[in-house]
Every structure is written in structure tokens, then in C-alpha cells.
């Protein structure tokens, strides 16, 4: 992709579909980071998307921060940071009320 | 930045798979004759060094032949190279007239279409230029039952299919065909099943009461479809995050994902094979829409846990 003009546009990750306007896209970015944090907090991690930096910022409670491009990378990187796979069906998440 | 393009102007790829001798070439030849595919570019993959099939098609449509290696493993690089070249030619075409919009890949009888889909997804160039539109798997009514009883590969092919086409039903007893259909429904609950004899559509025998056949020894749990109704108030963005987490953690157990969801852009069609989700398509609104219901097909899927997990996601965020 041309780094000056962005042509051709990246296909985008499938989780980014369904947001037709720039406003929708921005809202969806915040919403995705918020939703990911619901699961990640069971593993001591948070996801942030400040709308300015491309990608999602993952942070641990010790302050380690990584920026990842999309939601496939979020889960693999989070698993690395947490030292275990991030599983939405795990007891750790379901019983972490 | 331009708006991301989710597959509107990509080269569409149809995979035609099935076990050795299932009748892939015969079927494809008839479909081309009948005009099922509009001006396709054919890609024929043969695991053997000596290719035969390309001679059948070469006079009518452009053909790329990949011989001497199966496209899902040894010949993967050759397939990716051929597809990249095709996309490259397309990009260079002066206008829409000169562009190929459809490619049909006839896989070798030893290929697992699921593995090919994953390879396409992982390729940095094809991810931009190609959209896998359908996986059609042919099953030989005469020998299919024996293959399923002895070959795990036959199962993997069927599990990856969007559409199953039974061939040679005229050579098999209707009762045997009915049992085979019952087995296929169990292996691929989401796939449509039709029957063609030498490519011509024919009626399926009634398989309501037929008992499924015993399958190749596979210690894994059977594949079951699970319907998940999305909780009220769960928006698409949160659902997409949840599904991507689920597929990352359990992609090897979940063979297919299908469903439609409402989003700000309209109805989105979601389709996935294992950990790979195709770029969602926007669908027209219809009265028959069953939005908010997702079908997961796979092994060891605990519907109760899934429902609990997604309900936690939908709960007001702390």
C-alpha cells in the first residue's frame, strides 16, 4: 500500500465491517476496545483505542503496552502477555463476575 | 484513508473439491457447457505429474494448470503464485471489460478445501484481491460411503463444503444413497445437498428415515450444529470482538460459522471456515431475515457456556 495516499485501501479485518460512515467507524473502534476489555480484564489486561493511534493498545497491570493492528493480533498478543490463551468460554472469564 | 472495501471488486474464487474419482472434471465440464459460471478462469490442480484434465477445457476458457503437487500442501506455493499472477493481470487490465471476475479452482482429489481457504487468507497479496465465494464438494454416490468409512480426508472435504453435490446416483441403490445423504447431513449440517448425474441436476432420494453410516475411525467428537441467539442489546461491534476471540481460542473445533447480523451498514452475512472469516457481505433487507441467530457447526461446542459467555459480553460494560 502507498504510505502517502493509502492506495489501494487495506481490506480491513472482518470485525471492522458494517460501519459505513467515518463516525460509525470511530464509534465502532471505541466499542470494540471496550468490549475486548470485558474479556481481557479476567486476564489482567486492558484494550484501548484512542482513535488517534492506528490499531489497538494492549496494556497489562504492570504497564507493559503493545500496539497491535487488528483483532486476530489482539488475541494472540494478549495470550503472549497473559502467558495463557484468552478463552471466552473459560471458567476464568465466566466465573469472574 | 479510503473506506475499506469488503470484497466488492475482488476476484471471486469458487473451489470445486471432492475425493478422487468423485466426478469433478465431468461435473465442471457440464457446468461450463450449461453456463453456470460466467466467463471463468479455470485453475486445474492435479496431484499427479501427468495432467489430463486441462485438455478437456483448454479450447474454451483460459486455463492454468498446476500439476505435480496438491494445492493444499505440496503445491500450495504454486497455487498462490498462479492466483497472484491472475490478480496482477486483472489489476493491469484497462477497464472492467478485460477483467476476469471469476476463477474456478478444481482441486485435486487429495486436497482439503479448508486448508486452501486458510492459505488464501494468510497470503498478504491475495487477502486484498481475492474473495472465496463458494466451496462446492462432490461426493460419489457409488463409492462415497466406502471412502467415508476409511478416509478421514473424505470427511475433512465434506466438513468444509458450502454445497454438496452427489454424483453417479444412477449407479447406486436408492437406499444406499439415502443413507449416504443422512451421513452427509450429519457431517455438514449447514451445507445444501443436491444430486447431479454427469452434471445434469436430478432428484435426491428421500432420506428422512435413513440411518447414517458408520464413519472412519475418528476419536474426535461428532460435528454438531449449535444455534446461538444473540442477546438483546448486543451490538455488532461487541459481537464481532466476541466471535473473533472465540474463533482464536476454539477455531480447531468450530468448522463453520454462519448467520446474519444487523449493523449500522445494513444486514451483514457472516461466513467462516475454521478460524477464517470471509469479509462480510452486505445483504439486502428481506422479510425472511432471521437476524441475530448465528449457527456454529463443530465439535465439543457447549451451547450453554457459549450463551453464558455472550451474555456477559452483552451486559452493560463496567
Short mmCIF file of C-alpha atoms in Angstrom, two decimals:
data_model
loop_
_atom_site.label_atom_id
_atom_site.label_comp_id
_atom_site.label_asym_id
_atom_site.label_seq_id
_atom_site.Cartn_x
_atom_site.Cartn_y
_atom_site.Cartn_z
CA UNK A 1 0.00 0.00 0.00
CA UNK A 2 1.25 3.53 -0.75
CA UNK A 3 2.07 5.12 2.59
CA UNK A 4 1.30 8.60 1.27
CA UNK A 5 -2.15 8.16 -0.19
CA UNK A 6 -3.25 4.78 1.16
CA UNK A 7 -3.96 3.25 -2.25
CA UNK A 8 -5.17 0.53 -2.58
CA UNK A 9 -7.11 0.57 0.64
CA UNK A 10 -6.43 -2.24 3.04
CA UNK A 11 -9.20 -4.81 3.01
CA UNK A 12 -9.61 -4.35 6.75
CA UNK A 13 -10.24 -7.04 9.29
CA UNK A 14 -13.70 -8.61 9.13
CA UNK A 15 -14.55 -7.25 12.57
CA UNK A 16 -14.34 -3.74 11.05
CA UNK A 17 -17.16 -4.33 8.55
CA UNK A 18 -20.61 -2.80 8.91
CA UNK A 19 -19.55 0.77 9.64
CA UNK A 20 -20.43 2.90 6.60
CA UNK A 21 -19.53 6.41 7.77
CA UNK A 22 -16.36 7.72 9.40
CA UNK A 23 -18.41 8.47 12.53
CA UNK A 24 -19.67 4.90 12.66
CA UNK A 25 -16.13 3.62 12.20
CA UNK A 26 -14.83 5.71 15.06
CA UNK A 27 -17.67 4.66 17.36
CA UNK A 28 -17.13 1.02 16.44
CA UNK A 29 -13.42 1.31 17.26
CA UNK A 30 -14.14 2.57 20.77
CA UNK A 31 -16.85 -0.02 21.21
CA UNK A 32 -14.60 -2.89 20.15
CA UNK A 33 -11.83 -1.90 22.53
CA UNK A 34 -14.38 -1.57 25.33
CA UNK A 35 -15.88 -4.99 24.57
CA UNK A 36 -12.45 -6.63 24.34
CA UNK A 37 -11.59 -5.24 27.77
CA UNK A 38 -14.58 -7.07 29.28
CA UNK A 39 -12.87 -10.34 28.40
CA UNK A 40 -9.28 -9.20 28.83
CA UNK A 41 -9.73 -7.90 32.37
CA UNK A 42 -10.17 -11.50 33.53
CA UNK A 43 -6.55 -11.92 32.43
CA UNK A 44 -5.28 -8.68 33.93
CA UNK A 45 -5.16 -6.83 30.60
CA UNK A 46 -6.99 -3.89 29.05
CA UNK A 47 -7.51 -2.85 25.43
CA UNK A 48 -7.61 0.83 24.49
CA UNK A 49 -8.28 2.55 21.22
CA UNK A 50 -7.87 6.29 21.49
CA UNK A 51 -8.95 6.86 17.90
CA UNK A 52 -5.64 8.54 17.06
CA UNK A 53 -3.12 5.72 17.01
CA UNK A 54 -3.94 3.12 14.35
CA UNK A 55 -4.62 -0.22 15.97
CA UNK A 56 -5.46 -1.34 19.46
CA UNK A 57 -3.25 -0.75 22.50
CA UNK A 58 -2.98 -3.66 24.92
CA UNK A 59 -1.72 -2.96 28.42
CA UNK A 60 -1.04 -5.17 31.39
CA UNK A 61 -1.27 -4.16 35.03
CA UNK A 62 2.49 -3.87 35.16
CA UNK A 63 2.44 -1.25 32.44
CA UNK A 64 3.64 -3.35 29.51
CA UNK A 65 1.96 -1.95 26.39
CA UNK A 66 1.78 -3.31 22.86
CA UNK A 67 0.08 -1.86 19.81
CA UNK A 68 -1.50 -4.45 17.51
CA UNK A 69 -3.16 -3.92 14.12
CA UNK A 70 -6.34 -5.99 14.29
CA UNK A 71 -8.41 -8.42 16.31
CA UNK A 72 -6.60 -11.55 15.25
CA UNK A 73 -3.44 -9.99 16.58
CA UNK A 74 -5.19 -8.74 19.74
CA UNK A 75 -5.87 -12.27 20.98
CA UNK A 76 -2.51 -13.77 20.06
CA UNK A 77 -0.58 -10.87 21.60
CA UNK A 78 -2.83 -10.83 24.68
CA UNK A 79 -2.22 -14.57 25.10
CA UNK A 80 1.52 -13.89 24.99
CA UNK A 81 1.24 -11.11 27.57
CA UNK A 82 -1.03 -13.12 29.86
CA UNK A 83 1.02 -16.29 29.49
CA UNK A 84 -2.07 -18.31 28.59
CA UNK A 85 -4.66 -18.44 25.79
CA UNK A 86 -7.50 -15.92 26.04
CA UNK A 87 -10.65 -18.04 26.03
CA UNK A 88 -14.14 -16.51 26.23
CA UNK A 89 -15.51 -19.89 27.38
CA UNK A 90 -13.02 -20.35 30.22
CA UNK A 91 -14.10 -20.51 33.87
CA UNK A 92 -11.75 -17.64 34.44
CA UNK A 93 -13.96 -15.34 32.35
CA UNK A 94 -17.37 -16.86 33.10
CA UNK A 95 -16.90 -17.01 36.87
CA UNK A 96 -15.14 -13.69 37.07
CA UNK A 97 -18.34 -11.85 37.95
CA UNK B 1 -7.59 6.74 4.21
CA UNK B 2 -10.24 5.44 1.89
CA UNK B 3 -13.15 3.38 3.10
CA UNK B 4 -12.17 -0.27 3.47
CA UNK B 5 -13.51 -2.32 0.58
CA UNK B 6 -15.03 -5.57 1.78
CA UNK B 7 -14.87 -7.59 -1.35
CA UNK B 8 -16.94 -5.55 -3.79
CA UNK B 9 -14.40 -5.55 -6.60
CA UNK B 10 -12.37 -8.64 -5.89
CA UNK B 11 -11.71 -11.67 -7.95
CA UNK B 12 -14.26 -14.24 -6.82
CA UNK B 13 -12.99 -17.77 -6.37
CA UNK B 14 -15.11 -20.91 -6.39
CA UNK B 15 -13.49 -24.06 -5.04
CA UNK B 16 -14.62 -27.37 -6.52
CA UNK B 17 -13.41 -30.26 -4.41
CA UNK B 18 -14.17 -33.90 -3.75
CA UNK B 19 -12.44 -37.20 -3.40
CA UNK B 20 -10.50 -38.91 -6.20
CA UNK B 21 -12.93 -40.09 -8.84
CA UNK B 22 -15.90 -38.18 -7.45
CA UNK B 23 -16.52 -36.76 -10.93
CA UNK B 24 -15.14 -33.25 -10.51
CA UNK B 25 -13.95 -32.78 -14.09
CA UNK B 26 -17.13 -34.23 -15.59
CA UNK B 27 -19.29 -32.05 -13.39
CA UNK B 28 -17.28 -28.92 -14.04
CA UNK B 29 -17.27 -29.55 -17.77
CA UNK B 30 -21.04 -29.75 -17.81
CA UNK B 31 -21.43 -26.64 -15.65
CA UNK B 32 -19.26 -24.74 -18.12
CA UNK B 33 -21.35 -26.04 -21.00
CA UNK B 34 -24.55 -25.06 -19.18
CA UNK B 35 -23.19 -21.59 -18.38
CA UNK B 36 -23.34 -21.87 -14.59
CA UNK B 37 -20.12 -19.89 -14.33
CA UNK B 38 -19.80 -16.65 -16.26
CA UNK B 39 -16.52 -16.40 -18.21
CA UNK B 40 -14.41 -18.12 -15.60
CA UNK B 41 -10.67 -18.50 -15.50
CA UNK B 42 -10.11 -22.17 -14.69
CA UNK B 43 -7.38 -23.39 -12.41
CA UNK B 44 -6.93 -27.14 -12.52
CA UNK B 45 -4.85 -28.81 -9.86
CA UNK B 46 -3.71 -32.39 -10.27
CA UNK B 47 -1.61 -34.11 -7.67
CA UNK B 48 -0.04 -36.32 -10.35
CA UNK B 49 2.79 -35.13 -12.56
CA UNK B 50 0.90 -36.10 -15.68
CA UNK B 51 -2.05 -33.83 -16.27
CA UNK B 52 -5.07 -34.86 -18.29
CA UNK B 53 -7.88 -32.55 -17.34
CA UNK B 54 -6.60 -29.35 -18.86
CA UNK B 55 -7.00 -30.81 -22.35
CA UNK B 56 -10.74 -31.04 -21.73
CA UNK B 57 -11.18 -27.33 -21.12
CA UNK B 58 -8.36 -25.58 -22.86
CA UNK B 59 -10.16 -24.73 -26.06
CA UNK B 60 -12.94 -22.68 -24.45
CA UNK B 61 -11.67 -20.91 -21.37
CA UNK B 62 -8.34 -19.70 -20.10
CA UNK B 63 -6.81 -22.47 -18.02
CA UNK B 64 -3.98 -22.50 -15.54
CA UNK B 65 -2.71 -25.98 -14.86
CA UNK B 66 -1.00 -26.86 -11.62
CA UNK B 67 0.30 -30.42 -11.72
CA UNK B 68 2.69 -32.36 -9.56
CA UNK B 69 1.51 -31.38 -6.14
CA UNK B 70 -1.73 -30.93 -4.29
CA UNK B 71 -2.72 -27.30 -3.80
CA UNK B 72 -3.48 -27.72 -0.11
CA UNK B 73 0.04 -28.89 0.77
CA UNK B 74 2.98 -29.53 -1.65
CA UNK B 75 1.55 -27.40 -4.42
CA UNK B 76 0.34 -24.57 -2.20
CA UNK B 77 3.04 -22.18 -3.33
CA UNK B 78 2.25 -22.90 -6.99
CA UNK B 79 -1.44 -22.17 -6.41
CA UNK B 80 -0.73 -18.92 -4.59
CA UNK B 81 1.67 -17.85 -7.36
CA UNK B 82 -0.92 -18.63 -10.06
CA UNK B 83 -3.61 -16.67 -8.23
CA UNK B 84 -1.28 -13.73 -7.65
CA UNK B 85 -0.50 -13.63 -11.37
CA UNK B 86 -4.19 -13.72 -12.17
CA UNK B 87 -4.90 -10.85 -9.78
CA UNK B 88 -1.95 -8.97 -11.22
CA UNK B 89 -3.24 -9.33 -14.79
CA UNK B 90 -6.63 -8.18 -13.59
CA UNK B 91 -5.21 -5.07 -12.00
CA UNK B 92 -3.41 -4.20 -15.22
CA UNK B 93 -6.49 -4.56 -17.41
CA UNK B 94 -7.51 -1.26 -18.96
CA UNK B 95 -11.13 -1.41 -17.85
CA UNK B 96 -13.80 -3.66 -16.43
CA UNK B 97 -14.28 -5.36 -19.85
CA UNK B 98 -10.87 -7.01 -19.84
CA UNK B 99 -11.11 -8.19 -16.28
CA UNK B 100 -11.64 -11.71 -15.15
CA UNK B 101 -14.16 -11.55 -12.34
CA UNK B 102 -14.41 -15.23 -11.53
CA UNK B 103 -11.90 -18.02 -11.08
CA UNK B 104 -12.88 -21.64 -10.56
CA UNK B 105 -10.35 -23.92 -8.91
CA UNK B 106 -10.77 -27.63 -9.42
CA UNK B 107 -8.75 -29.10 -6.58
CA UNK B 108 -7.03 -32.45 -6.71
CA UNK B 109 -8.88 -35.34 -5.13
CA UNK B 110 -6.45 -35.27 -2.22
CA UNK B 111 -6.97 -31.63 -1.27
CA UNK B 112 -8.67 -30.34 1.84
CA UNK B 113 -10.58 -27.18 0.79
CA UNK B 114 -10.40 -25.87 4.35
CA UNK B 115 -6.59 -25.85 4.17
CA UNK B 116 -6.72 -23.97 0.85
CA UNK B 117 -9.06 -21.35 2.32
CA UNK B 118 -6.61 -20.79 5.16
CA UNK B 119 -3.67 -20.46 2.79
CA UNK B 120 -5.53 -17.82 0.75
CA UNK B 121 -6.26 -15.86 3.85
CA UNK B 122 -2.68 -15.92 5.03
CA UNK B 123 -1.30 -14.58 1.73
CA UNK B 124 -0.56 -10.85 2.04
CA UNK B 125 -1.44 -10.04 -1.56
CA UNK B 126 -4.42 -12.31 -2.10
CA UNK B 127 -6.00 -11.06 1.10
CA UNK B 128 -6.51 -7.78 -0.79
CA UNK B 129 -7.57 -9.08 -4.17
CA UNK B 130 -9.49 -12.30 -3.76
CA UNK B 131 -12.78 -13.36 -2.19
CA UNK B 132 -13.59 -17.02 -1.72
CA UNK B 133 -17.22 -17.13 -2.80
CA UNK B 134 -18.22 -20.78 -2.53
CA UNK B 135 -16.84 -24.22 -1.73
CA UNK B 136 -18.59 -26.98 -3.68
CA UNK B 137 -17.68 -30.55 -2.80
CA UNK B 138 -18.66 -33.52 -4.95
CA UNK B 139 -19.46 -36.86 -3.39
CA UNK B 140 -19.56 -40.07 -5.38
CA UNK B 141 -22.79 -41.92 -4.54
CA UNK B 142 -21.26 -45.19 -5.62
CA UNK B 143 -18.04 -45.12 -3.59
CA UNK B 144 -18.60 -42.21 -1.20
CA UNK B 145 -19.77 -44.41 1.64
CA UNK B 146 -16.67 -46.62 1.46
CA UNK B 147 -14.40 -43.56 1.34
CA UNK B 148 -16.06 -42.05 4.38
CA UNK B 149 -15.66 -45.32 6.25
CA UNK B 150 -11.93 -45.46 5.57
CA UNK B 151 -10.63 -41.97 4.84
CA UNK B 152 -10.53 -39.06 7.29
CA UNK B 153 -9.69 -36.82 4.31
CA UNK B 154 -13.10 -37.51 2.76
CA UNK B 155 -14.64 -36.19 5.96
CA UNK B 156 -12.48 -33.09 6.05
CA UNK B 157 -13.57 -32.24 2.50
CA UNK B 158 -17.26 -32.63 3.34
CA UNK B 159 -16.96 -30.62 6.53
CA UNK B 160 -15.53 -27.68 4.60
CA UNK B 161 -18.33 -27.55 2.00
CA UNK B 162 -20.95 -24.85 1.45
CA UNK B 163 -22.65 -27.08 -1.07
CA UNK B 164 -22.51 -30.84 -1.55
CA UNK B 165 -23.26 -32.39 -4.93
CA UNK B 166 -23.90 -36.12 -5.12
CA UNK B 167 -22.71 -37.69 -8.38
CA UNK B 168 -23.37 -41.06 -10.01
CA UNK B 169 -26.64 -41.55 -8.13
CA UNK B 170 -27.84 -43.58 -11.13
CA UNK B 171 -25.20 -46.22 -10.32
CA UNK B 172 -26.08 -46.60 -6.65
CA UNK B 173 -29.09 -48.17 -4.96
CA UNK B 174 -31.55 -45.50 -3.72
CA UNK B 175 -31.41 -46.90 -0.18
CA UNK B 176 -27.63 -46.61 -0.09
CA UNK B 177 -27.83 -43.08 -1.44
CA UNK B 178 -30.39 -42.20 1.23
CA UNK B 179 -28.03 -43.45 3.94
CA UNK B 180 -25.18 -41.51 2.41
CA UNK B 181 -27.32 -38.34 2.42
CA UNK B 182 -28.19 -38.87 6.09
CA UNK B 183 -24.47 -39.20 6.82
CA UNK B 184 -23.63 -36.04 4.88
CA UNK B 185 -26.32 -34.11 6.76
CA UNK B 186 -24.69 -35.16 9.97
CA UNK B 187 -21.19 -34.21 8.86
CA UNK B 188 -22.11 -30.92 7.23
CA UNK B 189 -25.40 -29.77 8.74
CA UNK B 190 -25.16 -26.33 7.14
CA UNK B 191 -24.45 -27.41 3.55
CA UNK B 192 -27.09 -27.66 0.83
CA UNK B 193 -27.21 -31.11 -0.81
CA UNK B 194 -28.15 -31.67 -4.45
CA UNK B 195 -27.56 -34.50 -6.93
CA UNK B 196 -26.22 -34.30 -10.48
CA UNK B 197 -25.70 -37.12 -12.95
CA UNK B 198 -22.85 -36.16 -15.30
CA UNK B 199 -23.58 -32.58 -14.35
CA UNK B 200 -27.34 -32.69 -15.00
CA UNK B 201 -29.46 -32.00 -11.95
CA UNK B 202 -31.54 -34.93 -10.75
CA UNK B 203 -33.83 -35.66 -7.81
CA UNK B 204 -32.50 -36.85 -4.48
CA UNK B 205 -33.99 -39.96 -2.92
CA UNK B 206 -35.93 -39.42 0.27
CA UNK B 207 -33.58 -39.71 3.23
CA UNK B 208 -35.91 -38.90 6.10
CA UNK B 209 -35.71 -42.29 7.81
CA UNK B 210 -32.29 -43.35 6.67
CA UNK B 211 -29.73 -44.19 9.32
CA UNK B 212 -26.29 -42.55 8.96
CA UNK B 213 -23.39 -44.81 8.00
CA UNK B 214 -20.57 -45.75 10.33
CA UNK B 215 -17.67 -43.37 9.72
CA UNK B 216 -13.91 -43.63 9.55
CA UNK B 217 -12.48 -44.11 12.98
CA UNK B 218 -12.15 -40.66 14.35
CA UNK B 219 -11.68 -40.24 18.04
CA UNK B 220 -12.96 -36.74 17.93
CA UNK B 221 -16.49 -35.90 18.96
CA UNK B 222 -19.09 -35.73 16.16
CA UNK B 223 -19.80 -32.45 14.43
CA UNK B 224 -22.99 -30.83 15.64
CA UNK B 225 -24.71 -27.59 14.72
CA UNK B 226 -25.45 -25.20 17.56
CA UNK B 227 -27.77 -22.22 17.17
CA UNK B 228 -26.95 -19.18 19.22
CA UNK B 229 -29.48 -16.40 19.62
CA UNK B 230 -27.75 -13.11 20.27
CA UNK B 231 -28.93 -11.37 23.42
CA UNK B 232 -30.94 -8.16 23.18
CA UNK B 233 -28.77 -5.12 23.27
CA UNK B 234 -25.61 -6.79 21.99
CA UNK B 235 -24.32 -4.59 19.22
CA UNK B 236 -22.40 -5.81 16.20
CA UNK B 237 -19.05 -4.36 17.27
CA UNK B 238 -19.12 -6.22 20.60
CA UNK B 239 -20.36 -9.39 18.92
CA UNK B 240 -17.56 -9.28 16.33
CA UNK B 241 -14.99 -8.95 19.12
CA UNK B 242 -16.51 -11.88 20.97
CA UNK B 243 -16.63 -14.07 17.86
CA UNK B 244 -13.02 -13.29 16.93
CA UNK B 245 -11.95 -14.28 20.46
CA UNK B 246 -13.99 -17.47 20.27
CA UNK B 247 -12.54 -18.46 16.89
CA UNK B 248 -9.00 -17.74 18.03
CA UNK B 249 -9.48 -19.95 21.09
CA UNK B 250 -11.64 -22.70 19.55
CA UNK B 251 -11.11 -22.41 15.80
CA UNK B 252 -9.99 -26.02 15.51
CA UNK B 253 -13.26 -27.26 16.94
CA UNK B 254 -15.55 -24.85 15.10
CA UNK B 255 -15.74 -25.91 11.47
CA UNK B 256 -18.29 -23.39 10.20
CA UNK B 257 -19.91 -20.16 11.30
CA UNK B 258 -22.95 -18.79 9.52
CA UNK B 259 -25.51 -16.11 10.22
CA UNK B 260 -26.72 -12.62 9.53
CA UNK B 261 -26.45 -9.67 11.90
CA UNK B 262 -27.80 -6.14 11.82
CA UNK B 263 -25.18 -3.41 11.68
CA UNK B 264 -25.23 0.34 11.01
CA UNK B 265 -24.46 -0.52 7.36
CA UNK B 266 -27.39 -2.94 7.00
CA UNK B 267 -27.56 -6.71 7.23
CA UNK B 268 -24.21 -8.44 7.16
CA UNK B 269 -23.72 -12.01 6.10
CA UNK B 270 -21.12 -13.75 8.21
CA UNK B 271 -19.46 -16.91 6.95
CA UNK B 272 -16.43 -18.62 8.37
CA UNK B 273 -14.42 -21.78 7.84
CA UNK B 274 -12.44 -22.74 10.93
CA UNK B 275 -10.54 -19.66 12.10
CA UNK B 276 -11.03 -17.85 8.80
CA UNK B 277 -13.96 -15.45 8.46
CA UNK B 278 -14.70 -14.16 4.98
CA UNK B 279 -15.08 -10.42 4.54
CA UNK B 280 -18.75 -9.93 5.46
CA UNK B 281 -21.13 -9.07 2.62
CA UNK B 282 -23.94 -6.56 2.92
CA UNK B 283 -27.27 -8.22 2.14
CA UNK B 284 -30.50 -6.59 1.04
CA UNK B 285 -33.18 -6.42 3.71
CA UNK B 286 -35.78 -9.13 3.46
CA UNK B 287 -38.82 -10.21 5.41
CA UNK B 288 -37.39 -13.68 5.82
CA UNK B 289 -34.43 -12.36 7.72
CA UNK B 290 -33.53 -14.28 10.83
CA UNK B 291 -31.07 -11.76 12.11
CA UNK B 292 -29.42 -12.23 15.40
CA UNK B 293 -29.19 -16.01 15.10
CA UNK B 294 -25.79 -17.49 14.45
CA UNK B 295 -25.17 -21.12 13.63
CA UNK B 296 -21.90 -22.60 14.79
CA UNK B 297 -21.05 -26.05 13.45
CA UNK B 298 -18.33 -28.01 15.14
CA UNK B 299 -17.16 -30.37 17.82
CA UNK B 300 -17.39 -30.06 21.58
CA UNK B 301 -19.37 -26.83 21.36
CA UNK B 302 -21.02 -26.24 24.68
CA UNK B 303 -24.09 -24.16 23.82
CA UNK B 304 -24.79 -23.32 27.44
CA UNK B 305 -21.28 -21.95 28.03
CA UNK B 306 -21.41 -20.00 24.77
CA UNK B 307 -24.69 -18.41 25.79
CA UNK B 308 -23.29 -17.51 29.21
CA UNK B 309 -20.18 -16.05 27.64
CA UNK B 310 -22.02 -13.90 25.14
CA UNK B 311 -24.50 -12.72 27.79
CA UNK B 312 -21.55 -11.44 29.85
CA UNK B 313 -20.39 -9.52 26.81
CA UNK B 314 -23.82 -8.01 26.31
CA UNK B 315 -24.16 -6.95 29.93
CA UNK B 316 -23.69 -3.22 30.40
CA UNK B 317 -19.97 -2.67 30.35
CA UNK B 318 -18.39 -1.78 33.63
#
